[in-house]
């Protein structure tokens, strides 16, 4: 079994952590003859190098396809960003090795006091033990790792106590109060509140004594009843004073470090230039995986961030055509969506979107910037050249915002879905946290993410909530049967479009 691990890590040129060393340390040792533990150790060794090339090589042989992973490491950029931000992980607890094909492990970041739980499933019928599912999620600091004399200990004991029927009832009541009073769609808020009450009265919640698991179940039930992808209940330890930012006398503290944004490449993916498909023409592909904060309200270095984003967008300005790849876009700041749209449209400002509350009152508006207000030295692609947008069912929130706008304003020639008829359908944003039952659990532990506003587009008068942004073309279907890659579809269409332009000249 050790030989298999050696073979896996020789691929990435990394020395394998010796099991004897692990056993001799104060950290728990993973079993040496357990397939899932062996593969986990291979991944951890590659991850802890904080080397992008090593990670890429590890994933290259289908030992661990990114399609098997949760969002935090869904692609190389995100995984590398997490590796650098965390400084790697150390194993602090082994929760389960119940079968040869699975293991559940608790880890701690080396740079930050943050814990995470990893659950890995592998195919133990294959000699390489390929990963079939990999979940990694941040968790609260386990009580066992907080010393008795730590001043935080009493607060953690209060928050992490076992739930009984009375506490579960108080939590459900607090959530329902917020839903009935503030959810942006009153009828839907009432429907979700009724659903929680039915689950409670039916005894569906009786077995939940752990707050994290109960929060997950409440989120599932709310999304099942309301189909709101942003709606969520969270149980997380507070980190600093900003955790209480909904208090009237407190505001979010704008802060940031350029190197942190550089490490995640400002949530851009690869920017690729294709000069071979259409002779004499350049087709640019711009991958945007998210929208980082870029306004003074949320960030002290917003000007630097906008300048860097502008530089990225300027790199495609002289291309003859553009493919905007939002297939793995997980959303982000709507102000940044509007800022980026400024580079894809002519003139401006163009009114893009309003956030309206349940009474129909406009809470915030978003518009593009005129060219003279863009960061100095940057250049726009503009609104005249051909542009396609790529999506999947994983395109969510801010990614849908950009897609919806480009489609509604007829800026994009088409939205091309990669096997999906529509995007995720998560429109209603979370703009304010609602803290719950602080007397019972302490400040900032229980939080409800409840949308109190919804987007309203000036062209359509509505948004994409619950239905997603519809694909104009679906890769792999109809005339595109056999062409499953949305980017390939877009490239072929642009080659044809650019060829027609040339013939017309």
Coordinates of C-alpha atoms in Angstrom, one line a residue:
X1 CA 0.0 0.0 0.0
X2 CA 2.8 2.4 0.8
X3 CA 4.2 1.6 -2.7
X4 CA 1.0 3.0 -4.3
X5 CA 1.3 6.2 -2.4
X6 CA 5.0 6.5 -3.5
X7 CA 3.9 6.0 -7.1
X8 CA 1.2 8.6 -6.8
X9 CA 3.5 11.3 -5.4
X10 CA 6.4 10.5 -7.7
X11 CA 4.2 11.8 -10.5
X12 CA 4.3 15.2 -8.8
X13 CA 7.9 15.0 -7.8
X14 CA 7.2 15.3 -4.1
X15 CA 8.6 13.3 -1.3
X16 CA 6.0 11.2 0.4
X17 CA 5.4 12.0 4.1
X18 CA 6.7 9.0 6.0
X19 CA 4.0 7.3 8.0
X20 CA 6.5 6.5 10.8
X21 CA 7.2 10.2 11.1
X22 CA 3.5 11.0 11.4
X23 CA 3.0 8.3 14.0
X24 CA 5.9 9.6 16.0
X25 CA 4.5 13.1 16.2
X26 CA 1.8 14.4 18.5
X27 CA -0.6 14.4 15.6
X28 CA -2.9 11.5 14.8
X29 CA -1.4 8.9 12.4
X30 CA -3.4 7.7 9.4
X31 CA -3.6 4.0 8.8
X32 CA -0.9 2.7 6.4
X33 CA -3.2 0.0 4.8
X34 CA -6.3 2.0 4.3
X35 CA -7.0 3.0 0.6
X36 CA -8.9 6.2 1.3
X37 CA -6.3 7.4 3.8
X38 CA -3.5 6.7 1.3
X39 CA -5.1 8.8 -1.3
X40 CA -5.9 11.6 1.2
X41 CA -2.2 11.6 2.2
X42 CA -1.2 11.9 -1.4
X43 CA -3.5 14.9 -1.9
X44 CA -2.3 16.5 1.3
X45 CA 1.3 16.2 0.4
X46 CA 0.7 17.9 -2.9
X47 CA -1.5 20.6 -1.4
X48 CA 1.0 21.4 1.4
X49 CA 3.7 22.2 -1.1
X50 CA 1.8 25.4 -2.0
X51 CA 3.1 24.8 -5.5
X52 CA 0.7 25.3 -8.4
X53 CA 2.7 23.0 -10.7
X54 CA 2.7 20.2 -8.2
X55 CA -1.0 20.5 -7.7
X56 CA -1.6 20.5 -11.5
X57 CA 0.5 17.5 -12.0
X58 CA -1.2 15.6 -9.1
X59 CA -4.6 16.2 -10.7
X60 CA -3.5 15.5 -14.3
X61 CA -3.8 11.7 -14.4
X62 CA -7.5 11.6 -13.3
X63 CA -6.4 10.4 -9.9
X64 CA -8.4 13.3 -8.5
X65 CA -10.7 15.0 -11.1
X66 CA -11.8 18.5 -10.0
X67 CA -15.4 17.5 -10.9
X68 CA -15.4 15.3 -7.7
X69 CA -14.6 18.3 -5.4
X70 CA -16.6 20.9 -3.6
X71 CA -16.5 24.5 -4.6
X72 CA -13.5 25.6 -2.5
X73 CA -11.2 23.4 -4.6
X74 CA -13.3 23.1 -7.7
X75 CA -10.4 24.1 -10.0
X76 CA -6.7 24.6 -9.8
X77 CA -6.9 28.4 -9.2
X78 CA -9.2 28.0 -6.2
X79 CA -7.2 25.1 -4.8
X80 CA -3.9 26.9 -5.2
X81 CA -5.4 30.0 -3.6
X82 CA -6.6 28.0 -0.6
X83 CA -3.2 26.4 -0.3
X84 CA -1.4 29.8 -0.2
X85 CA -4.0 31.4 2.2
X86 CA -3.9 28.5 4.6
X87 CA -0.2 27.6 4.4
X88 CA -1.4 24.0 4.1
X89 CA -3.1 21.8 6.6
X90 CA -2.1 19.5 9.4
X91 CA -4.3 16.5 10.4
X92 CA -5.6 17.0 14.0
X93 CA -8.3 14.3 14.2
X94 CA -9.5 11.2 12.4
X95 CA -13.3 11.0 12.8
X96 CA -14.1 8.0 10.6
X97 CA -12.3 5.2 8.7
X98 CA -15.4 3.1 8.6
X99 CA -14.8 1.5 5.2
X100 CA -11.7 1.1 2.9
X101 CA -13.2 3.6 0.4
X102 CA -13.9 6.5 2.8
X103 CA -12.3 8.6 5.5
X104 CA -13.4 11.7 7.4
X105 CA -10.6 13.9 8.8
X106 CA -10.4 17.2 10.7
X107 CA -7.6 19.5 9.8
X108 CA -6.2 22.8 11.0
X109 CA -4.7 25.5 8.8
X110 CA -1.0 26.3 9.4
X111 CA -1.3 30.0 8.9
X112 CA -4.7 30.7 10.4
X113 CA -6.7 29.4 13.4
X114 CA -9.2 27.8 11.1
X115 CA -10.4 24.2 11.1
X116 CA -11.9 22.2 8.3
X117 CA -13.4 18.8 7.8
X118 CA -12.6 16.6 4.8
X119 CA -14.6 13.7 3.6
X120 CA -13.1 11.7 0.8
X121 CA -14.5 8.7 -1.2
X122 CA -12.3 6.7 -3.5
X123 CA -12.8 3.7 -5.8
X124 CA -10.8 1.0 -4.0
X125 CA -11.4 -1.4 -6.9
X126 CA -8.9 0.6 -8.9
X127 CA -5.3 0.2 -8.0
X128 CA -4.7 4.0 -8.2
X129 CA -7.6 4.7 -5.7
X130 CA -9.1 7.5 -7.8
X131 CA -11.2 10.1 -5.9
X132 CA -14.9 9.9 -6.6
X133 CA -16.0 12.6 -4.1
X134 CA -14.1 15.1 -2.0
X135 CA -15.7 17.5 0.3
X136 CA -13.9 20.1 2.4
X137 CA -15.7 22.6 4.6
X138 CA -14.7 25.0 7.3
X139 CA -16.0 24.1 10.7
X140 CA -16.1 25.6 14.2
X141 CA -13.1 25.1 16.4
X142 CA -13.8 21.8 18.1
X143 CA -14.2 22.2 21.9
X144 CA -11.5 19.5 22.5
X145 CA -8.9 21.8 21.0
X146 CA -9.7 24.8 23.3
X147 CA -7.8 24.5 26.6
X148 CA -9.7 24.7 29.9
X149 CA -7.9 27.9 30.8
X150 CA -8.5 29.6 27.5
X151 CA -10.7 32.7 28.0
X152 CA -12.8 31.7 25.0
X153 CA -13.7 28.4 26.6
X154 CA -16.9 29.5 28.4
X155 CA -18.3 31.1 25.2
X156 CA -17.6 28.0 23.2
X157 CA -19.2 25.8 25.8
X158 CA -22.3 27.9 25.7
X159 CA -22.5 28.0 21.9
X160 CA -21.6 24.3 21.3
X161 CA -24.0 22.8 23.9
X162 CA -26.3 20.0 22.8
X163 CA -29.6 21.1 21.4
X164 CA -32.8 20.1 23.1
X165 CA -36.4 20.5 21.9
X166 CA -36.7 23.9 23.6
X167 CA -33.7 25.3 21.8
X168 CA -34.7 23.9 18.5
X169 CA -38.1 25.5 18.9
X170 CA -36.6 28.9 19.7
X171 CA -34.4 28.7 16.6
X172 CA -37.3 27.8 14.3
X173 CA -39.4 30.6 15.8
X174 CA -36.6 33.2 15.4
X175 CA -36.1 32.1 11.7
X176 CA -39.8 32.3 11.1
X177 CA -40.1 35.7 12.6
X178 CA -37.4 37.0 10.2
X179 CA -39.0 35.3 7.3
X180 CA -42.5 36.7 8.0
X181 CA -41.3 40.2 8.7
X182 CA -38.5 40.7 6.2
X183 CA -38.2 38.1 3.4
X184 CA -38.5 40.0 0.1
X185 CA -41.4 37.9 -1.2
X186 CA -44.0 37.8 1.7
X187 CA -46.0 34.9 0.4
X188 CA -42.9 32.8 -0.2
X189 CA -41.6 33.8 3.3
X190 CA -44.8 32.5 4.8
X191 CA -44.6 29.3 2.8
X192 CA -41.0 28.6 4.1
X193 CA -42.0 29.4 7.7
X194 CA -44.9 27.0 7.5
X195 CA -42.6 24.3 6.1
X196 CA -40.3 24.7 9.1
X197 CA -43.2 24.4 11.5
X198 CA -44.5 21.3 9.8
X199 CA -41.1 19.7 10.0
X200 CA -40.8 20.6 13.7
X201 CA -44.3 19.4 14.6
X202 CA -43.7 16.1 12.7
X203 CA -40.7 15.3 14.7
X204 CA -38.2 15.6 11.8
X205 CA -35.9 17.7 13.9
X206 CA -36.0 15.6 17.1
X207 CA -32.7 13.8 16.4
X208 CA -30.6 17.0 15.9
X209 CA -28.4 17.8 18.9
X210 CA -25.5 19.2 17.0
X211 CA -26.0 22.9 15.9
X212 CA -23.9 22.6 12.7
X213 CA -25.9 19.7 11.4
X214 CA -29.2 21.3 12.4
X215 CA -28.2 24.5 10.5
X216 CA -27.5 22.4 7.4
X217 CA -30.9 20.6 7.7
X218 CA -32.8 23.9 8.2
X219 CA -31.1 25.3 5.1
X220 CA -32.1 22.2 3.1
X221 CA -35.7 22.5 4.2
X222 CA -35.9 26.2 3.4
X223 CA -34.4 25.8 0.0
X224 CA -36.7 22.9 -0.7
X225 CA -39.7 25.0 0.2
X226 CA -38.7 28.3 -1.3
X227 CA -36.2 27.3 -4.1
X228 CA -34.1 30.3 -3.1
X229 CA -30.4 29.4 -3.7
X230 CA -29.1 32.3 -1.4
X231 CA -31.3 31.3 1.6
X232 CA -29.3 29.7 4.3
X233 CA -29.0 29.2 8.1
X234 CA -25.4 29.2 9.5
X235 CA -23.8 28.2 12.7
X236 CA -20.3 29.6 12.8
X237 CA -18.0 31.0 15.5
X238 CA -17.6 34.8 15.3
X239 CA -14.4 36.1 14.0
X240 CA -13.7 39.7 15.2
X241 CA -16.0 42.6 15.7
X242 CA -17.3 42.6 12.1
X243 CA -19.3 39.6 12.9
X244 CA -21.7 42.0 14.6
X245 CA -21.9 44.3 11.7
X246 CA -25.7 44.5 11.7
X247 CA -25.7 46.4 14.9
X248 CA -26.8 50.1 14.3
X249 CA -23.7 51.6 15.8
X250 CA -21.2 49.5 13.8
X251 CA -20.2 49.4 10.2
X252 CA -18.1 46.8 8.3
X253 CA -14.4 47.7 8.5
X254 CA -13.0 48.1 5.0
X255 CA -9.6 46.3 4.8
X256 CA -7.7 44.2 2.4
X257 CA -4.2 43.2 1.2
X258 CA -3.3 43.4 -2.5
X259 CA -1.3 40.2 -2.2
X260 CA -4.4 38.3 -1.1
X261 CA -6.2 39.4 -4.2
X262 CA -3.2 38.7 -6.4
X263 CA -3.0 35.2 -4.9
X264 CA -6.5 34.5 -6.1
X265 CA -5.8 36.4 -9.3
X266 CA -8.8 38.7 -8.6
X267 CA -11.1 35.6 -9.3
X268 CA -10.1 35.5 -13.0
X269 CA -9.2 32.2 -14.6
X270 CA -7.0 31.8 -17.7
X271 CA -7.1 34.5 -20.4
X272 CA -6.4 32.8 -23.7
X273 CA -5.9 34.2 -27.2
X274 CA -6.8 32.0 -30.2
X275 CA -5.1 33.3 -33.3
X276 CA -5.3 30.1 -35.3
X277 CA -9.0 29.3 -35.6
X278 CA -9.9 32.4 -37.7
X279 CA -6.9 33.5 -39.9
X280 CA -5.9 37.1 -39.3
X281 CA -8.3 37.4 -36.3
X282 CA -7.8 37.1 -32.6
X283 CA -10.5 35.4 -30.4
X284 CA -10.0 36.1 -26.7
X285 CA -11.4 33.9 -23.9
X286 CA -11.9 35.6 -20.6
X287 CA -12.7 33.3 -17.6
X288 CA -14.3 35.0 -14.6
X289 CA -14.8 32.8 -11.6
X290 CA -16.2 35.4 -9.2
X291 CA -16.5 39.1 -8.5
X292 CA -14.3 40.4 -5.6
X293 CA -15.3 43.5 -3.6
X294 CA -14.2 46.7 -5.4
X295 CA -15.9 49.6 -3.7
X296 CA -14.8 52.0 -0.9
X297 CA -17.8 50.8 1.2
X298 CA -16.2 47.3 1.6
X299 CA -12.5 47.7 0.9
X300 CA -9.8 50.2 1.7
X301 CA -7.7 49.2 -1.4
X302 CA -10.7 49.4 -3.8
X303 CA -8.8 51.6 -6.2
X304 CA -5.9 49.2 -6.5
X305 CA -8.3 46.3 -7.0
X306 CA -10.2 48.1 -9.7
X307 CA -7.0 49.1 -11.4
X308 CA -5.9 45.4 -11.4
X309 CA -9.3 44.2 -12.7
X310 CA -9.2 46.9 -15.4
X311 CA -5.8 45.7 -16.5
X312 CA -7.1 42.2 -16.8
X313 CA -10.1 43.4 -18.9
X314 CA -7.8 45.7 -21.0
X315 CA -5.8 42.6 -22.1
X316 CA -8.7 41.5 -24.3
X317 CA -9.6 45.0 -25.5
X318 CA -7.9 44.6 -28.9
X319 CA -9.3 41.2 -29.7
X320 CA -11.6 40.8 -32.6
X321 CA -14.1 38.7 -30.7
X322 CA -14.6 37.7 -27.0
X323 CA -15.8 34.6 -25.2
X324 CA -16.8 35.4 -21.6
X325 CA -16.5 32.1 -19.7
X326 CA -18.7 32.1 -16.6
X327 CA -19.1 28.3 -16.4
X328 CA -17.8 28.1 -12.9
X329 CA -18.6 31.6 -11.7
X330 CA -19.8 31.5 -8.1
X331 CA -20.9 35.1 -7.8
X332 CA -19.7 38.0 -5.7
X333 CA -20.1 41.8 -5.5
X334 CA -22.7 43.3 -7.8
X335 CA -20.8 46.6 -7.9
X336 CA -17.9 44.6 -9.5
X337 CA -20.3 43.1 -12.0
X338 CA -21.3 46.6 -13.0
X339 CA -17.7 47.7 -13.1
X340 CA -16.7 44.9 -15.4
X341 CA -19.8 45.5 -17.7
X342 CA -18.4 49.0 -18.2
X343 CA -15.7 47.3 -20.4
X344 CA -18.1 45.4 -22.5
X345 CA -20.6 48.1 -23.4
X346 CA -20.2 51.4 -25.3
X347 CA -21.0 54.8 -23.8
X348 CA -22.4 54.9 -20.4
X349 CA -23.5 55.1 -17.8
X350 CA -26.0 52.4 -18.5
X351 CA -28.5 51.5 -15.8
X352 CA -28.1 47.8 -15.2
X353 CA -30.1 46.8 -12.2
X354 CA -32.0 47.9 -9.1
X355 CA -32.3 46.1 -5.7
X356 CA -35.9 46.6 -4.5
X357 CA -37.4 45.6 -1.2
X358 CA -40.7 43.9 -0.5
X359 CA -42.6 47.2 -0.8
X360 CA -41.0 47.9 -4.2
X361 CA -38.8 50.6 -2.9
X362 CA -35.4 50.9 -4.6
X363 CA -32.7 50.1 -2.1
X364 CA -29.6 50.3 -4.5
X365 CA -29.0 50.9 -8.1
X366 CA -26.1 49.7 -10.3
X367 CA -24.8 51.3 -13.5
X368 CA -21.8 51.0 -15.8
X369 CA -19.2 53.8 -15.7
X370 CA -18.5 56.2 -18.5
X371 CA -15.2 55.6 -20.2
X372 CA -13.6 58.6 -18.6
X373 CA -14.2 57.2 -15.1
X374 CA -12.5 53.9 -15.8
X375 CA -9.0 53.4 -14.2
X376 CA -6.3 55.3 -16.0
X377 CA -4.4 53.4 -18.6
X378 CA -7.2 50.8 -19.1
X379 CA -9.1 50.1 -22.3
X380 CA -12.5 48.7 -23.0
X381 CA -13.4 45.9 -25.4
X382 CA -16.5 47.9 -26.1
X383 CA -20.0 47.2 -27.2
X384 CA -19.7 46.6 -31.0
X385 CA -17.5 43.5 -31.4
X386 CA -19.0 39.9 -31.2
X387 CA -19.3 38.4 -27.8
X388 CA -20.6 35.0 -26.5
X389 CA -21.2 34.0 -22.9
X390 CA -20.6 30.5 -21.6
X391 CA -22.6 29.1 -18.6
X392 CA -23.3 25.9 -16.8
X393 CA -25.8 24.9 -14.0
X394 CA -23.0 26.0 -11.7
X395 CA -23.1 29.6 -12.9
X396 CA -24.7 31.4 -9.9
X397 CA -25.7 34.8 -8.5
X398 CA -23.2 37.4 -9.8
X399 CA -22.4 35.2 -12.7
X400 CA -26.0 35.1 -13.6
X401 CA -26.3 38.9 -13.1
X402 CA -23.6 39.4 -15.8
X403 CA -25.2 36.8 -18.1
X404 CA -28.7 38.2 -17.6
X405 CA -27.5 41.8 -18.4
X406 CA -25.5 40.9 -21.5
X407 CA -28.5 38.9 -22.8
X408 CA -31.2 41.4 -21.9
X409 CA -29.3 44.3 -23.4
X410 CA -28.6 42.1 -26.5
X411 CA -24.9 42.7 -26.0
X412 CA -24.1 39.0 -26.3
X413 CA -24.8 37.2 -29.6
X414 CA -25.9 34.3 -27.5
X415 CA -25.7 32.6 -24.1
X416 CA -24.3 29.1 -24.6
X417 CA -25.0 26.6 -21.9
X418 CA -22.8 23.6 -21.4
X419 CA -25.5 21.0 -21.3
X420 CA -27.8 23.3 -19.2
X421 CA -31.0 24.8 -20.3
X422 CA -30.5 27.5 -17.7
X423 CA -28.2 28.7 -14.9
X424 CA -28.7 28.1 -11.2
X425 CA -31.5 30.6 -10.6
X426 CA -30.1 32.4 -7.5
X427 CA -31.0 36.1 -7.8
X428 CA -32.1 37.4 -4.5
X429 CA -28.9 38.6 -2.6
X430 CA -28.1 38.5 1.1
X431 CA -27.4 42.1 2.0
X432 CA -27.6 41.9 5.8
X433 CA -27.1 39.1 8.4
X434 CA -29.9 38.3 10.8
X435 CA -28.4 36.9 14.1
X436 CA -30.5 34.5 16.0
X437 CA -30.9 33.4 19.7
X438 CA -27.9 35.3 20.9
X439 CA -29.1 35.1 24.5
X440 CA -29.1 31.3 24.3
X441 CA -25.9 30.8 22.3
X442 CA -23.9 34.0 22.4
X443 CA -23.4 36.8 20.0
X444 CA -22.9 36.0 16.3
X445 CA -23.0 32.2 16.4
X446 CA -26.4 31.6 14.7
X447 CA -27.1 33.6 11.6
X448 CA -29.9 33.5 9.0
X449 CA -29.1 34.6 5.5
X450 CA -32.4 36.0 4.4
X451 CA -32.9 38.0 1.2
X452 CA -34.7 41.3 1.9
X453 CA -34.2 42.7 -1.6
X454 CA -34.5 41.4 -5.1
X455 CA -33.0 42.5 -8.4
X456 CA -35.1 44.3 -11.0
X457 CA -33.8 44.7 -14.5
X458 CA -34.7 47.9 -16.4
X459 CA -35.3 46.0 -19.6
X460 CA -37.3 42.9 -18.4
X461 CA -38.7 44.4 -15.1
X462 CA -37.9 41.1 -13.4
X463 CA -34.9 38.8 -12.7
X464 CA -33.7 35.2 -12.9
X465 CA -34.7 34.0 -9.4
X466 CA -35.8 30.3 -9.4
X467 CA -35.6 30.0 -13.2
X468 CA -32.0 30.9 -14.1
X469 CA -30.8 32.6 -17.2
X470 CA -32.0 30.7 -20.2
X471 CA -29.5 29.3 -22.7
X472 CA -29.9 30.5 -26.3
X473 CA -27.8 27.5 -27.4
X474 CA -27.1 24.3 -25.5
X475 CA -23.9 22.5 -26.3
X476 CA -24.4 18.9 -27.2
X477 CA -28.0 19.3 -28.3
X478 CA -29.8 20.0 -31.6
X479 CA -27.4 21.1 -34.3
X480 CA -24.6 20.9 -31.8
X481 CA -25.1 17.2 -30.9
X482 CA -21.6 15.7 -30.4
X483 CA -20.1 19.1 -29.5
X484 CA -20.4 19.1 -25.7
X485 CA -17.8 21.9 -25.0
X486 CA -19.6 25.3 -24.9
X487 CA -16.3 27.0 -25.7
X488 CA -15.9 24.9 -28.8
X489 CA -19.4 25.9 -29.9
X490 CA -18.6 29.6 -29.3
X491 CA -15.3 29.3 -31.2
X492 CA -17.0 27.8 -34.3
X493 CA -19.7 30.4 -34.3
X494 CA -17.2 33.2 -34.0
X495 CA -15.1 31.8 -36.8
X496 CA -18.2 31.8 -39.0
X497 CA -19.2 35.3 -37.8
X498 CA -15.8 36.8 -38.4
X499 CA -15.6 35.1 -41.8
X500 CA -18.9 36.6 -42.8
X501 CA -17.6 40.0 -41.7
X502 CA -14.5 39.6 -43.9
X503 CA -16.6 38.6 -46.9
X504 CA -18.8 41.7 -46.5
X505 CA -15.8 44.1 -46.6

